[in-house]
Coordinates of C-alpha atoms in Angstrom, one line a residue:
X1 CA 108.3 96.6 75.0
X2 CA 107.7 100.3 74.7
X3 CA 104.7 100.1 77.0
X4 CA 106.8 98.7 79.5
X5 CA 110.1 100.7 79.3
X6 CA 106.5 104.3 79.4
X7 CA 105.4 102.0 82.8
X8 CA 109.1 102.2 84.6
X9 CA 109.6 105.8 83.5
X10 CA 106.0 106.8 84.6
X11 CA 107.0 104.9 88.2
X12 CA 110.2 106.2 88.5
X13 CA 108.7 109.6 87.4
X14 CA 106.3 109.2 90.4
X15 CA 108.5 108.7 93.0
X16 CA 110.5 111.8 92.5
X17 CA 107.2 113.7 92.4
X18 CA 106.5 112.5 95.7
X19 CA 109.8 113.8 97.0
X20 CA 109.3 116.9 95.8
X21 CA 105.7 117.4 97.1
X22 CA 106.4 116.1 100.5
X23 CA 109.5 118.8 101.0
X24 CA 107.6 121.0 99.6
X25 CA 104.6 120.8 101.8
X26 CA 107.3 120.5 104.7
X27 CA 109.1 124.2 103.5
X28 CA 105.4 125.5 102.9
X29 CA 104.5 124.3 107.1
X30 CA 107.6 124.4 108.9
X31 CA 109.0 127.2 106.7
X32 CA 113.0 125.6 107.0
X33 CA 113.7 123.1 104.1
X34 CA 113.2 119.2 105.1
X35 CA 116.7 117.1 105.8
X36 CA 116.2 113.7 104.9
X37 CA 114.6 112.1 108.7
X38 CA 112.6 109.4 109.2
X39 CA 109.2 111.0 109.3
X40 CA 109.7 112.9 105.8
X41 CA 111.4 109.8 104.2
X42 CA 108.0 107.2 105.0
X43 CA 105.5 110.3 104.2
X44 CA 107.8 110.1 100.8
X45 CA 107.2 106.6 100.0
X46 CA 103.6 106.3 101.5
X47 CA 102.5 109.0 98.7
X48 CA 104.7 107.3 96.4
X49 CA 102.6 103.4 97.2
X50 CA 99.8 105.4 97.3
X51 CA 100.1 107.8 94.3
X52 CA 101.4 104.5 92.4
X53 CA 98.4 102.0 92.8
X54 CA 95.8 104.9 91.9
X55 CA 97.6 106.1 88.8
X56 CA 98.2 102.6 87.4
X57 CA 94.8 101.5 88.5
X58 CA 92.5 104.7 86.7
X59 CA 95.0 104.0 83.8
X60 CA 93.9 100.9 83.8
X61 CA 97.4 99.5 83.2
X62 CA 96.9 97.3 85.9
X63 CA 94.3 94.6 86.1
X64 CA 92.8 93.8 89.5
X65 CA 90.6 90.3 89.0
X66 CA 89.4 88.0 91.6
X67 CA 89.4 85.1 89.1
X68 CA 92.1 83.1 90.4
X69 CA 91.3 84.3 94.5
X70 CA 87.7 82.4 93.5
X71 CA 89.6 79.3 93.5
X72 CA 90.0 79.4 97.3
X73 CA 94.0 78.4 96.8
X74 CA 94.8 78.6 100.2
X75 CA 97.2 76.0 100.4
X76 CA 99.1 77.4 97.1
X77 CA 99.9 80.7 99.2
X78 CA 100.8 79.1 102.2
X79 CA 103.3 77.2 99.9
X80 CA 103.9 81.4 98.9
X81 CA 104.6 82.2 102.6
X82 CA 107.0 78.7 103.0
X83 CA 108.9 79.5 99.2
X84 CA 109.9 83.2 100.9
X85 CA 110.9 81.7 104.0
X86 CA 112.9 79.6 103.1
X87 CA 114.6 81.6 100.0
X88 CA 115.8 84.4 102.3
X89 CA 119.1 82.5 104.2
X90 CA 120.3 81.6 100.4
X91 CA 119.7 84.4 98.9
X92 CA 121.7 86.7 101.5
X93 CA 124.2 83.9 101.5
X94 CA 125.3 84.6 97.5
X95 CA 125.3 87.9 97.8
X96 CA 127.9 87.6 100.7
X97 CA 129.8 85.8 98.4
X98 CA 129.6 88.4 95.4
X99 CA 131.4 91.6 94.9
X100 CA 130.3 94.3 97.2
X101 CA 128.0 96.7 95.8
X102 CA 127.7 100.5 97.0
X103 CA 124.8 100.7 99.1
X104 CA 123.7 104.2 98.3
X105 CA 120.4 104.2 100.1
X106 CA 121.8 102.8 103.4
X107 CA 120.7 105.5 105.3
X108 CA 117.5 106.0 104.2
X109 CA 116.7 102.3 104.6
X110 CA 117.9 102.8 108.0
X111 CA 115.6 105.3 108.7
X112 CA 112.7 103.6 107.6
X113 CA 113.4 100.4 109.1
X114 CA 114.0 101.6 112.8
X115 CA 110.7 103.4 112.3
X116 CA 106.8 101.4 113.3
X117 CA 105.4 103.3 110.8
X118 CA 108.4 102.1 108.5
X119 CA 106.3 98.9 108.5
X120 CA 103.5 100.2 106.6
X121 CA 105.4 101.4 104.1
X122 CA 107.8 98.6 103.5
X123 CA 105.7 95.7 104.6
X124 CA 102.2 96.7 103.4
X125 CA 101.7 99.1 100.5
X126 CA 105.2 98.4 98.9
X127 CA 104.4 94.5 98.0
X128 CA 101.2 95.9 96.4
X129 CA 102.2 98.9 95.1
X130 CA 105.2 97.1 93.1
X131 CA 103.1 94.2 92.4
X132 CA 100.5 96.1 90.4
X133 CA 103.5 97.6 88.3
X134 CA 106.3 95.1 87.5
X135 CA 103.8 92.2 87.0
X136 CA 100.5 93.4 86.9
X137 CA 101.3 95.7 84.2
X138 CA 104.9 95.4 82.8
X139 CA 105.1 92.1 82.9
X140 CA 101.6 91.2 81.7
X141 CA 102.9 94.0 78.5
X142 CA 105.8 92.1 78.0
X143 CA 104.2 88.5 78.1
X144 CA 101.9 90.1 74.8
X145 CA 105.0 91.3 73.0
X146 CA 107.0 88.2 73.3
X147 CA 106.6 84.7 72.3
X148 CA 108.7 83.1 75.2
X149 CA 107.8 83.7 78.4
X150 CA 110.7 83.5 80.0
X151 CA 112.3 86.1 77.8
X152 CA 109.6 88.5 79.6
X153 CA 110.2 87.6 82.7
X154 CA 113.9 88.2 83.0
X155 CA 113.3 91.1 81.0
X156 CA 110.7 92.4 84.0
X157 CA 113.2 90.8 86.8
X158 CA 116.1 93.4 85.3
X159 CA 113.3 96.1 85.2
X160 CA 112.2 95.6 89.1
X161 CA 115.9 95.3 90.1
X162 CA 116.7 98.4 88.5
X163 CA 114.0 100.2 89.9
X164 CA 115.2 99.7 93.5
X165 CA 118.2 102.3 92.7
X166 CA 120.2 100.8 94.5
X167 CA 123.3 98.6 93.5
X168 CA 123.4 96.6 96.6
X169 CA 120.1 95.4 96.5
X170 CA 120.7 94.4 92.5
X171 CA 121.0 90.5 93.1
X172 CA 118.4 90.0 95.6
X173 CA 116.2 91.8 93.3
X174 CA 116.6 90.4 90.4
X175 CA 116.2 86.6 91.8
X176 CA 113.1 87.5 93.6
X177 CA 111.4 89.2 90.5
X178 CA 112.2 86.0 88.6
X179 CA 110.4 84.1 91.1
X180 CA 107.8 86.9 91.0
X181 CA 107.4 87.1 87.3
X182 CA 107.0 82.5 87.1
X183 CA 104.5 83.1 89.6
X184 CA 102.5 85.6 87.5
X185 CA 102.9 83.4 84.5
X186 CA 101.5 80.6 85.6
X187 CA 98.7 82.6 87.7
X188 CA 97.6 85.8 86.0
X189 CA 97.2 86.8 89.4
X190 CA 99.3 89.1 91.3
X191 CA 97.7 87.5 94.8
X192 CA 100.3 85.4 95.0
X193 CA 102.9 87.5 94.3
X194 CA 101.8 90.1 96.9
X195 CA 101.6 87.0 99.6
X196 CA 105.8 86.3 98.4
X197 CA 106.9 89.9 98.6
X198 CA 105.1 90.7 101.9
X199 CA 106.7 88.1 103.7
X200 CA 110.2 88.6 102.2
X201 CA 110.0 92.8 103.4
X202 CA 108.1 91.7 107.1
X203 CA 111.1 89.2 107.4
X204 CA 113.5 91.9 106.2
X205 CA 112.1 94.0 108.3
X206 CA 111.8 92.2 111.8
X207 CA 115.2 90.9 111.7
X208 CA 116.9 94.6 110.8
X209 CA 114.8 95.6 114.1
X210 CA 115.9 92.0 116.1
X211 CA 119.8 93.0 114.6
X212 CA 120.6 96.6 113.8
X213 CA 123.7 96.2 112.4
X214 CA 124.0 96.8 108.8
X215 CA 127.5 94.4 108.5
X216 CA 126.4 91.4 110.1
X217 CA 127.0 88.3 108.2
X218 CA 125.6 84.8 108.4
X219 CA 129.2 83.7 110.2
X220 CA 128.2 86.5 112.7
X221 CA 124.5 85.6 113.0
X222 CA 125.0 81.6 113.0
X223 CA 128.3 82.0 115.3
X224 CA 129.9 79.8 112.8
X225 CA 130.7 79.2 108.9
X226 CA 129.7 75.4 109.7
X227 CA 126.1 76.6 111.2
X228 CA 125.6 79.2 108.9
X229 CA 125.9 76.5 106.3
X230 CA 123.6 74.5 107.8
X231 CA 121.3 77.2 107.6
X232 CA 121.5 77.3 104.4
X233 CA 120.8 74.0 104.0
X234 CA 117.7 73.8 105.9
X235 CA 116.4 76.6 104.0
X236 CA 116.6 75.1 101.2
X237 CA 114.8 72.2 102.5
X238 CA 111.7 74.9 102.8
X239 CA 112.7 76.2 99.8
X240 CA 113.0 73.6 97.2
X241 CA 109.6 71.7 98.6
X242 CA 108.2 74.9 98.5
X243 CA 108.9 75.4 94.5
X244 CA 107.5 71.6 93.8
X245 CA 104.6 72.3 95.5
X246 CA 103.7 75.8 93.8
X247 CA 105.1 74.1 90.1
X248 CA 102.3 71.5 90.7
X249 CA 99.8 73.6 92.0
X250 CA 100.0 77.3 90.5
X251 CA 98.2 77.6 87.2
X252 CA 95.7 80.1 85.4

């Protein structure tokens, strides 16, 4: 446990130095002090992915195997790619139907999201970067300390949703790292995991491009609480398929 609790510090540690490097390299060029825009925002997280995957890596608190890649599992990540698909419509669905949480990074997410290069940030080097961390290393700490695996993984899911500082991305969060962490129990592979959170961000971020506004519901999207319903439904039938498939075919 104390491992993990030194591995969120040292990540959350790492992101504010990359906020303070990249305005300070801004002051040092442009001689004015940087106000949160776009271009400063994704050279912030970029040196944060970056800065992330080599510390964890030389540390060697993250292990990087191509044990379970030998297998050739292609069909178990395309199973990956249908399980993120088709979690997406639910998962915004409950969280319509929760208590509002502030969404303090709104306009940062904005900025990223409207951006192309926003996309290599969010859909590339984030998946990996987080990947290494919450199950490549916390989790794999966590699964040595405790007995129960589950107890690790929920414990790993509260870590990753916490790390997003952000209330309003709390729920989504935590349900995905518990997917997340199963995944990297069963696996001891973050390959998977990578495939799941690459698609979830790519979809997040297409459909923030295809519809800009930051209030639309599913009622708005669907035209109707009927269809958007139905939705839901037929993502679950992607969903649920998608889990029996992976229970069956997902293993060390």
């Amino acid at each position: 446990m104390k491992n993990a609790c030194i591995y969120v510090v040292v990540f959350l540690a790492i992101q504010a130095m990359a906020g303070f490097i990249v305005q300070g390299l801004w002051t040092l060029i442009s001689g004015e002090s940087v106000t949160p825009n776009a271009t400063s925002i994704i050279l912030t997280t970029l040196l944060f992915s970056v800065a992330v995957m080599a510390v964890f890596l030389l540390a060697k608190w993250s292990e990087v195997s191509r044990h379970w890649i030998r297998k050739r599992p292609w069909m178990t990540l395309v199973w990956c790619v249908v399980a993120a698909l088709g979690a997406i419509i639910p998962s915004v669905w409950l969280q319509e139907h929760m208590p509002e949480l502030p969404n303090i990074a709104e306009d940062a997410f904005d900025m990223i999201m409207k951006n192309r290069w926003g996309y290599l940030s969010i859909g590339l080097l984030a998946p990996l970067a987080e990947e290494l961390v919450f199950r490549g290393a916390i989790l794999r700490s966590l699964l040595r300390w405790v007995k129960r695996p589950w107890v690790a993984i929920v414990i790993s899911a509260v870590f990753f949703a916490v790390a997003h500082l952000n209330p309003a991305q709390l729920p989504h969060a935590f349900l995905v790292g518990l997917l997340l962490g199963w995944m990297y129990y069963r696996t001891d592979s973050i390959v998977p995991c990578v495939v799941y959170h690459w698609v979830n961000n790519t979809v997040a971020y297409v459909m923030y491009n295809l519809y800009p506004n930051a209030d639309l519901t599913l009622v708005d999207l669907f035209g109707s609480e009927r269809t958007a319903l139905m939705a839901v439904g037929f993502s679950l039938c992607l969903l649920l398929p998608a889990l029996f498939q992976l229970n069956m075919r997902l293993e060390k």
